[in-house]
Short mmCIF file of C-alpha atoms in Angstrom, two decimals:
data_model
loop_
_atom_site.label_atom_id
_atom_site.label_comp_id
_atom_site.label_asym_id
_atom_site.label_seq_id
_atom_site.Cartn_x
_atom_site.Cartn_y
_atom_site.Cartn_z
CA PHE A 637 0.25 0.23 -0.22
CA SER A 638 1.16 3.64 -0.41
CA LYS A 639 -0.53 6.99 0.86
CA GLY A 640 -3.33 8.01 -0.72
CA ASP A 641 -4.45 4.04 -2.14
CA ARG A 642 -8.33 4.44 -2.21
CA SER A 643 -8.49 0.52 -2.32
CA VAL A 644 -8.38 0.83 1.51
CA LEU A 645 -11.33 2.88 1.53
CA PRO A 646 -14.98 1.30 1.36
CA LEU A 647 -15.89 0.65 -2.26
CA SER A 648 -19.35 -0.60 -1.64
CA PRO A 649 -22.44 1.68 -2.60
CA VAL A 650 -23.20 3.93 0.05
CA ASN A 651 -26.98 2.31 0.32
CA ARG A 652 -25.16 -0.38 1.79
CA ARG A 653 -23.97 1.47 4.65
CA THR A 654 -26.74 3.48 5.66
CA GLY A 655 -30.29 3.67 6.47
CA LYS A 656 -33.13 4.68 8.62
CA SER A 657 -34.97 2.78 11.50
CA PRO A 658 -38.55 2.05 11.28
CA SER A 659 -41.15 4.67 12.42
CA LYS A 660 -43.13 3.71 15.62
CA HIS A 661 -45.53 5.44 18.02
CA THR A 662 -45.96 4.71 21.64
CA ASP A 663 -49.52 5.09 22.93
CA SER A 664 -48.17 8.10 25.22
CA GLY A 665 -47.87 9.93 21.81
CA ILE A 666 -44.13 9.89 22.16
CA SER A 667 -42.10 9.08 19.21
CA GLY A 668 -40.81 5.43 19.26
CA GLU A 669 -36.91 4.84 17.49
CA ASN A 670 -36.61 6.66 14.14
CA ILE A 671 -32.84 7.38 13.55
CA ILE A 672 -30.45 7.50 10.33
CA TYR A 673 -27.59 5.73 10.91
CA ALA A 674 -24.35 5.43 8.35
CA PHE A 675 -21.32 3.51 8.67
CA SER A 676 -17.73 2.88 7.13
CA GLU A 677 -15.01 0.58 7.84
CA ALA A 678 -11.33 0.00 6.19
CA SER A 679 -8.53 -2.10 7.12
CA GLY A 680 -6.24 1.06 6.58
CA TRP A 681 -2.63 -0.29 5.92
CA ASN A 682 -3.20 -3.42 6.62
CA SER A 683 -3.85 -6.83 4.48
CA TYR A 684 -6.50 -8.10 7.15
CA MET A 685 -9.52 -6.71 8.95
CA GLU A 686 -10.80 -7.73 12.44
CA ASP A 687 -12.78 -4.49 13.17
CA ARG A 688 -16.80 -5.70 12.36
CA VAL A 689 -19.57 -3.21 12.50
CA LEU A 690 -22.75 -4.45 14.04
CA ILE A 691 -25.93 -3.06 12.79
CA SER A 692 -29.64 -4.66 13.81
CA CYS A 693 -32.22 -2.11 13.37
CA PRO A 694 -34.77 -3.47 14.50
CA PHE A 695 -33.47 -6.38 16.57
CA ILE A 696 -36.56 -6.21 18.88
CA GLU A 697 -39.32 -5.80 16.17
CA LYS A 698 -42.27 -5.74 18.25
CA PHE A 699 -40.29 -2.66 20.23
CA ALA A 700 -38.47 -1.24 17.12
CA TRP A 701 -35.79 -1.24 19.19
CA SER A 702 -32.51 -1.20 17.35
CA MET A 703 -28.99 -2.05 18.28
CA PHE A 704 -25.53 -0.43 17.09
CA GLY A 705 -21.90 -1.25 17.42
CA ILE A 706 -18.25 -2.01 16.92
CA LEU A 707 -16.48 -4.62 17.67
CA ASP A 708 -12.48 -4.53 17.36
CA GLY A 709 -10.97 -7.94 17.18
CA HIS A 710 -7.32 -8.87 17.82
CA GLY A 711 -5.40 -12.14 17.92
CA GLY A 712 -7.87 -13.01 14.55
CA SER A 713 -11.19 -12.19 13.62
CA PHE A 714 -13.27 -15.02 15.19
CA CYS A 715 -14.39 -13.11 18.22
CA SER A 716 -15.59 -9.63 16.55
CA ASN A 717 -16.99 -11.88 13.54
CA TYR A 718 -18.61 -14.40 15.49
CA LEU A 719 -20.59 -11.41 17.98
CA SER A 720 -21.28 -9.55 15.02
CA LYS A 721 -23.44 -12.28 13.28
CA ASN A 722 -24.95 -13.46 17.10
CA LEU A 723 -24.81 -10.82 19.24
CA ALA A 724 -28.19 -9.41 18.06
CA GLU A 725 -29.63 -12.92 18.44
CA ILE A 726 -28.53 -13.75 21.76
CA PHE A 727 -29.82 -10.26 23.55
CA GLY A 728 -33.05 -10.63 21.55
CA GLU A 729 -33.74 -14.20 23.21
CA ILE A 730 -33.23 -12.64 26.77
CA VAL A 731 -35.96 -9.89 26.02
CA ASP A 732 -37.93 -12.06 24.64
CA ALA A 733 -37.69 -14.32 28.09
CA LYS A 734 -38.06 -11.28 30.28
CA ILE A 735 -41.33 -10.45 27.91
CA SER A 736 -42.40 -13.48 28.79
CA ASN A 737 -42.09 -13.14 32.51
CA GLY A 738 -43.35 -9.92 32.54
CA GLU A 739 -40.20 -8.47 33.55
CA ILE A 740 -40.16 -5.83 30.69
CA ASN A 741 -41.77 -3.58 28.12
CA SER A 742 -41.40 -1.30 25.45
CA ASN A 743 -40.94 1.56 27.60
CA ALA A 744 -38.20 -0.21 29.27
CA THR A 745 -36.67 1.98 32.62
CA PRO A 746 -32.89 2.77 33.01
CA GLN A 747 -32.17 0.09 35.48
CA GLN A 748 -33.78 -2.67 33.08
CA LEU A 749 -31.80 -1.85 30.19
CA ARG A 750 -28.76 -2.24 32.71
CA GLU A 751 -29.92 -5.32 33.57
CA LEU A 752 -30.27 -6.41 30.03
CA LEU A 753 -27.07 -5.22 28.78
CA GLU A 754 -25.18 -6.81 31.67
CA GLU A 755 -26.70 -9.93 31.49
CA GLY A 756 -26.23 -9.96 27.46
CA CYS A 757 -22.41 -9.59 27.60
CA ASP A 758 -22.51 -12.35 30.40
CA ALA A 759 -24.09 -14.20 27.76
CA ALA A 760 -22.05 -13.16 24.74
CA GLU A 761 -18.77 -14.28 26.85
CA GLU A 762 -20.27 -17.39 27.54
CA LYS A 763 -21.49 -18.27 23.88
CA LEU A 764 -17.44 -17.55 23.22
CA ARG A 765 -16.17 -19.70 25.99
CA LEU A 766 -18.01 -22.80 24.90
CA HIS A 767 -17.53 -22.54 21.37
CA GLU A 768 -15.67 -25.60 20.01
CA ARG A 769 -13.42 -22.89 17.75
CA MET A 770 -12.43 -21.64 21.18
CA SER A 771 -11.57 -25.02 22.81
CA VAL A 772 -11.57 -28.62 22.75
CA TYR A 773 -13.04 -30.91 25.60
CA LEU A 774 -10.94 -33.14 27.33
CA GLU A 775 -11.12 -36.13 29.37
CA LYS A 776 -12.29 -34.89 33.06
CA ASP A 777 -9.09 -36.21 34.88
CA LYS A 778 -6.77 -34.72 32.29
CA ILE A 779 -4.84 -31.55 33.74
CA ASP A 780 -4.12 -28.41 31.57
CA PRO A 781 -2.82 -25.43 32.08
CA MET A 782 -5.19 -23.96 29.61
CA LYS A 783 -8.23 -24.66 30.91
CA VAL A 784 -11.48 -22.14 31.58
CA ILE A 785 -12.78 -22.28 35.52
CA TYR A 786 -14.67 -19.41 36.98
CA ALA A 787 -15.10 -19.53 40.77
CA GLU A 788 -18.22 -19.26 42.93
CA ASN A 789 -18.04 -18.44 46.09
CA GLY A 790 -14.49 -19.05 46.22
CA GLN A 791 -14.22 -22.53 45.39
CA PRO A 792 -13.50 -24.02 41.93
CA LYS A 793 -16.55 -24.24 40.00
CA LYS A 794 -16.65 -27.93 38.34
CA VAL A 795 -16.71 -27.64 34.36
CA LEU A 796 -14.83 -30.07 32.04
CA GLU A 797 -11.29 -29.07 31.41
CA LYS A 798 -10.32 -27.33 27.98
CA GLU A 799 -7.36 -26.64 25.78
CA MET A 800 -7.59 -23.36 23.63
CA LEU A 801 -7.36 -23.75 20.16
CA ASP A 802 -8.50 -19.72 19.44
CA ALA A 803 -7.06 -17.37 21.40
CA SER A 804 -8.66 -14.37 19.83
CA GLY A 805 -10.80 -11.72 21.39
CA THR A 806 -12.89 -8.26 20.92
CA THR A 807 -13.59 -4.98 22.08
CA LEU A 808 -17.57 -4.26 22.68
CA SER A 809 -19.27 -0.96 21.97
CA ILE A 810 -22.76 -0.90 21.17
CA CYS A 811 -25.69 1.30 21.97
CA ILE A 812 -29.23 0.21 21.93
CA VAL A 813 -31.83 3.03 20.98
CA THR A 814 -35.46 2.51 22.55
CA ASN A 815 -38.70 4.36 22.73
CA LYS A 816 -37.72 6.84 25.22
CA CYS A 817 -33.97 6.02 26.00
CA TYR A 818 -30.65 5.01 24.87
CA ALA A 819 -28.60 2.75 26.31
CA ILE A 820 -24.17 2.70 25.56
CA CYS A 821 -22.45 -0.59 26.46
CA ASN A 822 -18.86 -0.31 26.53
CA ILE A 823 -15.92 -3.14 26.82
CA GLY A 824 -12.42 -2.35 25.86
CA ASP A 825 -11.25 0.73 24.01
CA SER A 826 -13.53 1.26 21.38
CA ARG A 827 -15.14 4.33 22.25
CA ALA A 828 -18.85 5.76 22.03
CA VAL A 829 -19.25 9.62 21.85
CA VAL A 830 -22.38 11.25 22.74
CA ALA A 831 -23.29 14.86 20.57
CA LYS A 832 -25.52 17.36 22.00
CA PHE A 833 -26.58 20.76 21.14
CA ASP A 834 -25.91 23.81 23.43
CA TRP A 835 -28.85 26.24 22.94
CA GLN A 836 -26.96 28.62 24.53
CA LYS A 837 -23.64 28.89 22.82
CA ASP A 838 -25.49 27.39 19.53
CA ILE A 839 -22.97 24.70 19.07
CA VAL A 840 -22.90 20.94 18.88
CA TYR A 841 -20.50 19.76 21.61
CA SER A 842 -19.06 16.25 23.19
CA LYS A 843 -21.68 15.82 26.25
CA TRP A 844 -19.94 12.42 27.12
CA ALA A 845 -17.89 9.30 26.20
CA SER A 846 -17.16 6.02 27.13
CA ILE A 847 -14.58 5.15 29.32
CA ASP A 848 -11.45 3.31 27.49
CA HIS A 849 -10.44 0.17 29.78
CA LYS A 850 -6.68 0.06 29.92
CA GLY A 851 -4.39 -0.24 32.96
CA ASP A 852 -3.56 3.67 33.26
CA THR A 853 -6.69 3.72 35.85
CA ALA A 854 -6.56 2.73 39.16
CA GLU A 855 -9.30 0.67 39.26
CA GLU A 856 -8.07 -1.50 36.31
CA LYS A 857 -4.70 -1.60 37.46
CA GLU A 858 -5.46 -2.93 40.84
CA ARG A 859 -7.46 -5.95 39.55
CA VAL A 860 -4.95 -6.81 37.40
CA GLU A 861 -2.03 -6.80 39.83
CA LYS A 862 -3.93 -8.70 41.92
CA ALA A 863 -5.05 -11.29 39.77
CA GLY A 864 -1.22 -11.78 39.30
CA GLY A 865 -0.35 -9.59 36.16
CA THR A 866 1.36 -6.67 35.51
CA ILE A 867 0.49 -3.43 33.35
CA ASP A 868 2.89 -2.67 30.19
CA ASN A 869 2.30 0.28 28.65
CA GLY A 870 -1.40 0.57 29.35
CA GLY A 871 -1.73 -3.31 28.20
CA VAL A 872 -1.68 -6.32 30.41
CA LYS A 873 0.96 -9.13 30.53
CA PHE A 874 1.56 -11.85 33.14
CA GLU A 875 4.53 -14.57 33.76
CA GLY A 876 4.85 -17.41 31.47
CA PHE A 877 2.77 -15.95 28.53
CA ALA A 878 4.53 -13.92 25.91
CA HIS A 879 1.69 -11.62 24.55
CA ARG A 880 0.92 -8.53 25.81
CA LEU A 881 -2.92 -7.43 25.66
CA GLY A 882 -3.50 -3.61 24.91
CA MET A 883 -6.97 -3.38 27.02
CA THR A 884 -7.84 -4.83 30.55
CA ARG A 885 -11.49 -5.45 29.53
CA THR A 886 -12.51 -8.05 26.49
CA LEU A 887 -14.79 -10.65 25.18
CA GLY A 888 -12.82 -13.86 24.64
CA ASP A 889 -8.71 -13.61 25.24
CA PHE A 890 -9.28 -16.65 27.57
CA ALA A 891 -5.66 -17.29 28.08
CA PHE A 892 -6.15 -14.02 30.27
CA LYS A 893 -8.85 -15.74 32.23
CA GLN A 894 -7.29 -18.89 33.45
CA ASN A 895 -7.16 -18.19 37.39
CA HIS A 896 -9.48 -21.34 38.97
CA LEU A 897 -9.63 -19.11 42.38
CA LEU A 898 -10.93 -15.86 40.81
CA PRO A 899 -14.78 -15.47 39.87
CA ARG A 900 -15.08 -13.85 36.52
CA TYR A 901 -15.05 -10.07 36.99
CA GLU A 902 -11.50 -10.68 39.22
CA GLN A 903 -9.62 -12.41 36.41
CA LEU A 904 -6.46 -10.19 34.60
CA VAL A 905 -8.87 -9.30 32.04
CA VAL A 906 -12.73 -9.18 32.44
CA PRO A 907 -15.56 -9.10 30.40
CA LYS A 908 -17.30 -6.52 32.90
CA PRO A 909 -19.46 -3.60 30.67
CA ASP A 910 -20.15 -0.25 31.61
CA VAL A 911 -23.43 0.61 31.23
CA THR A 912 -24.67 4.43 30.93
CA VAL A 913 -28.26 4.91 29.73
CA PHE A 914 -29.48 8.31 28.42
CA ASP A 915 -33.39 9.58 28.52
CA LYS A 916 -33.93 10.95 24.77
CA ASN A 917 -34.39 14.81 24.53
CA LEU A 918 -34.40 17.86 22.31
CA ASP A 919 -30.68 18.37 22.94
CA ASP A 920 -29.65 14.63 21.31
CA GLN A 921 -27.26 15.00 18.21
CA PHE A 922 -25.99 11.80 17.14
CA VAL A 923 -23.85 9.03 18.74
CA VAL A 924 -20.69 8.26 17.48
CA ILE A 925 -19.11 4.72 17.61
CA ALA A 926 -15.26 4.13 16.70
CA SER A 927 -12.48 1.55 17.18
CA ASP A 928 -9.27 2.74 18.43
CA GLY A 929 -7.92 2.78 15.19
CA VAL A 930 -9.95 6.22 15.01
CA TYR A 931 -9.91 7.54 18.42
CA ASP A 932 -5.89 6.93 18.63
CA LEU A 933 -6.14 9.92 16.07
CA MET A 934 -8.61 12.05 17.30
CA THR A 935 -10.17 13.11 20.41
CA SER A 936 -13.88 12.57 20.97
CA SER A 937 -14.37 16.23 20.62
CA GLU A 938 -12.87 16.48 17.12
CA VAL A 939 -14.81 13.74 16.10
CA VAL A 940 -18.00 15.49 17.02
CA THR A 941 -16.73 18.76 15.20
CA PHE A 942 -16.24 16.60 12.27
CA PHE A 943 -19.60 15.09 11.83
CA SER A 944 -21.48 17.91 13.01
CA GLU A 945 -19.99 19.93 10.56
CA ARG A 946 -20.63 17.67 7.49
CA LEU A 947 -24.48 16.74 8.71
CA THR A 948 -25.63 20.23 8.67
CA LEU A 949 -27.57 20.68 5.39
CA PRO A 950 -27.41 24.40 4.65
CA THR A 951 -30.79 26.05 3.43
CA ASP A 952 -29.49 26.94 -0.11
CA CYS A 953 -28.76 23.76 -0.69
CA MET A 954 -32.67 22.53 -0.33
CA THR A 955 -35.37 21.64 -2.58
CA GLU A 956 -38.57 23.37 -2.77
CA GLU A 957 -40.02 20.22 -1.55
CA GLU A 958 -37.92 20.22 1.44
CA ASN A 959 -38.33 23.80 2.07
CA SER A 960 -42.30 23.98 1.88
CA SER A 961 -44.46 22.32 4.56
CA ASP A 962 -48.28 20.97 4.80
CA SER A 963 -49.16 19.29 1.69
CA THR A 964 -45.83 18.44 0.84
CA ARG A 965 -44.36 18.15 4.33
CA SER A 966 -43.93 14.36 3.78
CA SER A 967 -42.27 14.33 0.37
CA GLY A 968 -39.79 16.77 1.35
CA SER A 969 -39.30 14.81 4.93
CA SER A 970 -38.20 11.85 3.10
CA ASN A 971 -36.15 13.46 0.77
CA ARG A 972 -34.10 15.05 3.59
CA ASP A 973 -33.83 11.80 5.23
CA ALA A 974 -32.22 10.04 2.12
CA ARG A 975 -30.15 13.21 1.91
CA THR A 976 -29.00 12.84 5.62
CA GLN A 977 -28.25 9.12 4.83
CA GLU A 978 -25.98 9.90 1.95
CA ARG A 979 -23.95 12.96 4.11
CA ALA A 980 -23.86 10.73 6.81
CA ALA A 981 -22.10 7.66 4.65
CA SER A 982 -19.94 10.29 3.04
CA ALA A 983 -19.20 11.93 6.65
CA CYS A 984 -17.83 8.35 8.06
CA ASP A 985 -15.84 7.64 4.78
CA GLU A 986 -14.19 11.05 5.33
CA LEU A 987 -13.53 10.29 8.73
CA LEU A 988 -11.54 7.46 8.08
CA GLU A 989 -9.55 9.18 5.19
CA GLU A 990 -9.01 12.14 7.72
CA CYS A 991 -7.14 9.12 10.09
CA LEU A 992 -5.27 7.72 7.31
CA ARG A 993 -3.86 11.04 6.71
CA ARG A 994 -2.82 11.49 10.24
CA GLY A 995 -0.93 8.44 9.92
CA SER A 996 -3.26 5.70 11.27
CA ALA A 997 -2.02 1.99 10.82
CA ASP A 998 -5.03 0.42 12.44
CA ASN A 999 -7.84 -1.11 11.32
CA MET A 1000 -10.36 1.43 11.22
CA SER A 1001 -14.67 1.11 11.77
CA VAL A 1002 -17.25 4.11 12.28
CA VAL A 1003 -20.69 4.04 13.35
CA VAL A 1004 -22.87 7.13 13.66
CA VAL A 1005 -26.70 7.11 14.67
CA ILE A 1006 -28.44 10.07 14.14
CA PHE A 1007 -31.60 11.23 16.45
CA GLY A 1008 -34.59 12.89 15.23
CA ASP A 1009 -37.88 12.01 13.78
CA THR A 1010 -39.08 11.83 9.78
CA THR A 1011 -39.58 15.37 9.65
CA SER A 1012 -36.42 16.80 11.33
CA SER A 1013 -33.00 17.88 9.72
CA THR A 1014 -29.78 16.57 9.06
CA ALA A 1015 -28.84 19.18 11.99
CA ARG A 1016 -31.14 16.71 14.64
CA SER A 1017 -31.50 17.36 18.02
CA GLY A 1018 -33.57 14.34 18.68
CA LYS A 1019 -37.11 16.64 18.10
CA GLY A 1020 -38.93 13.26 17.46
CA PHE A 1021 -38.81 12.86 21.41
CA SER A 1022 -40.63 15.67 23.06
CA GLU A 1023 -44.22 15.05 23.75
CA ASP A 1024 -45.44 17.82 22.34
CA GLY A 1025 -45.06 17.09 18.38
CA ASP A 1026 -45.82 20.59 17.02
CA GLU A 1027 -43.31 22.44 19.05
CA ALA A 1028 -40.36 19.83 17.87
CA ALA A 1029 -41.56 20.01 14.25
CA LEU A 1030 -41.13 23.86 14.75
CA VAL A 1031 -37.85 23.42 16.32
CA SER A 1032 -36.07 21.18 13.91
CA LYS A 1033 -37.15 23.44 11.10
CA GLN A 1034 -35.77 26.11 12.61
CA LEU A 1035 -32.49 24.45 13.01
CA PHE A 1036 -33.08 22.85 9.35
CA GLU A 1037 -33.38 26.26 7.94
CA GLY A 1038 -30.05 27.60 9.64
CA LYS A 1039 -32.35 29.63 11.87
CA HIS A 1040 -30.90 28.44 15.38
#
């Protein structure tokens, strides 16, 4: 490869990398999930691609809930590839069980969403641990140093001994959007950033970002050292194992989860997610989820500014239908949504180009999730989630026409 080689960038048509979620309204009149998304991915200056993008829109059809995420694989692509194809189903099975038991409905509370994400991550880890690609069963009386046993109440849990075959692992950063909330779950060093609109300063800014799980935080360092490991340049190492893992929380990577006397969340490397739930409101603009191939080169604020500048559609670029209202509003809204999808996909591509220009040598993936209803503009502020639909439409029309 050489710098400027376009072959490392996405070649698929834009409509393969963008879309719009289904429209759904609840009995309360609050607009349900109705968002635009786009993604882009590139191997960078590498001959392999271990990143995977996860889009399931919707993944709970009866609720119109959707899932968006990035999985940054390492040591191979098995874990990231497997979960990109199966994670939505794993979560869906948990939701179905909760629906049957009367434990959850379309208006899930923040606590219910936290529990769902925690249970889903545990289930995903267990699916990987038991997968035949990750290990082979040995005779029960055969002792092997690569067995995976988690402790329960301080005592070793009795399971079949296993020998590792696949040593891969993956980060996980996902956003689940429901009727009233959106929840972000993070394991590892892929990152999600929430962009909000500041009405007083008239700017879009980075309101919140997930925390990268590396050994430079006191909590992670203490756990790693207590489990017998050391921190090396933010990553994890332990005696007798030549490889260093660049983060302290992952799915997979079972070679770093071998202490028989420690429970799952006290191992050298753990699959414990950080979960944050946000209520939808008028300030919501978009969420950007990307792998460290992006965030190693750009700060969270830079990424938000990058997208904000490219998603706003100037008034003089709108068609007559897009500027009109009443009888042609529906048609104009559809045109704006289509153009927003195109701009969002282009912005994702341009972000990766910028990271390549800055010298990224890693795989790169990015997903942008843009909030709003079908009548709102590309400069979205979560308008569709106001209980006062007329006010929401007015605010979004003003933003769209550059009157904010």
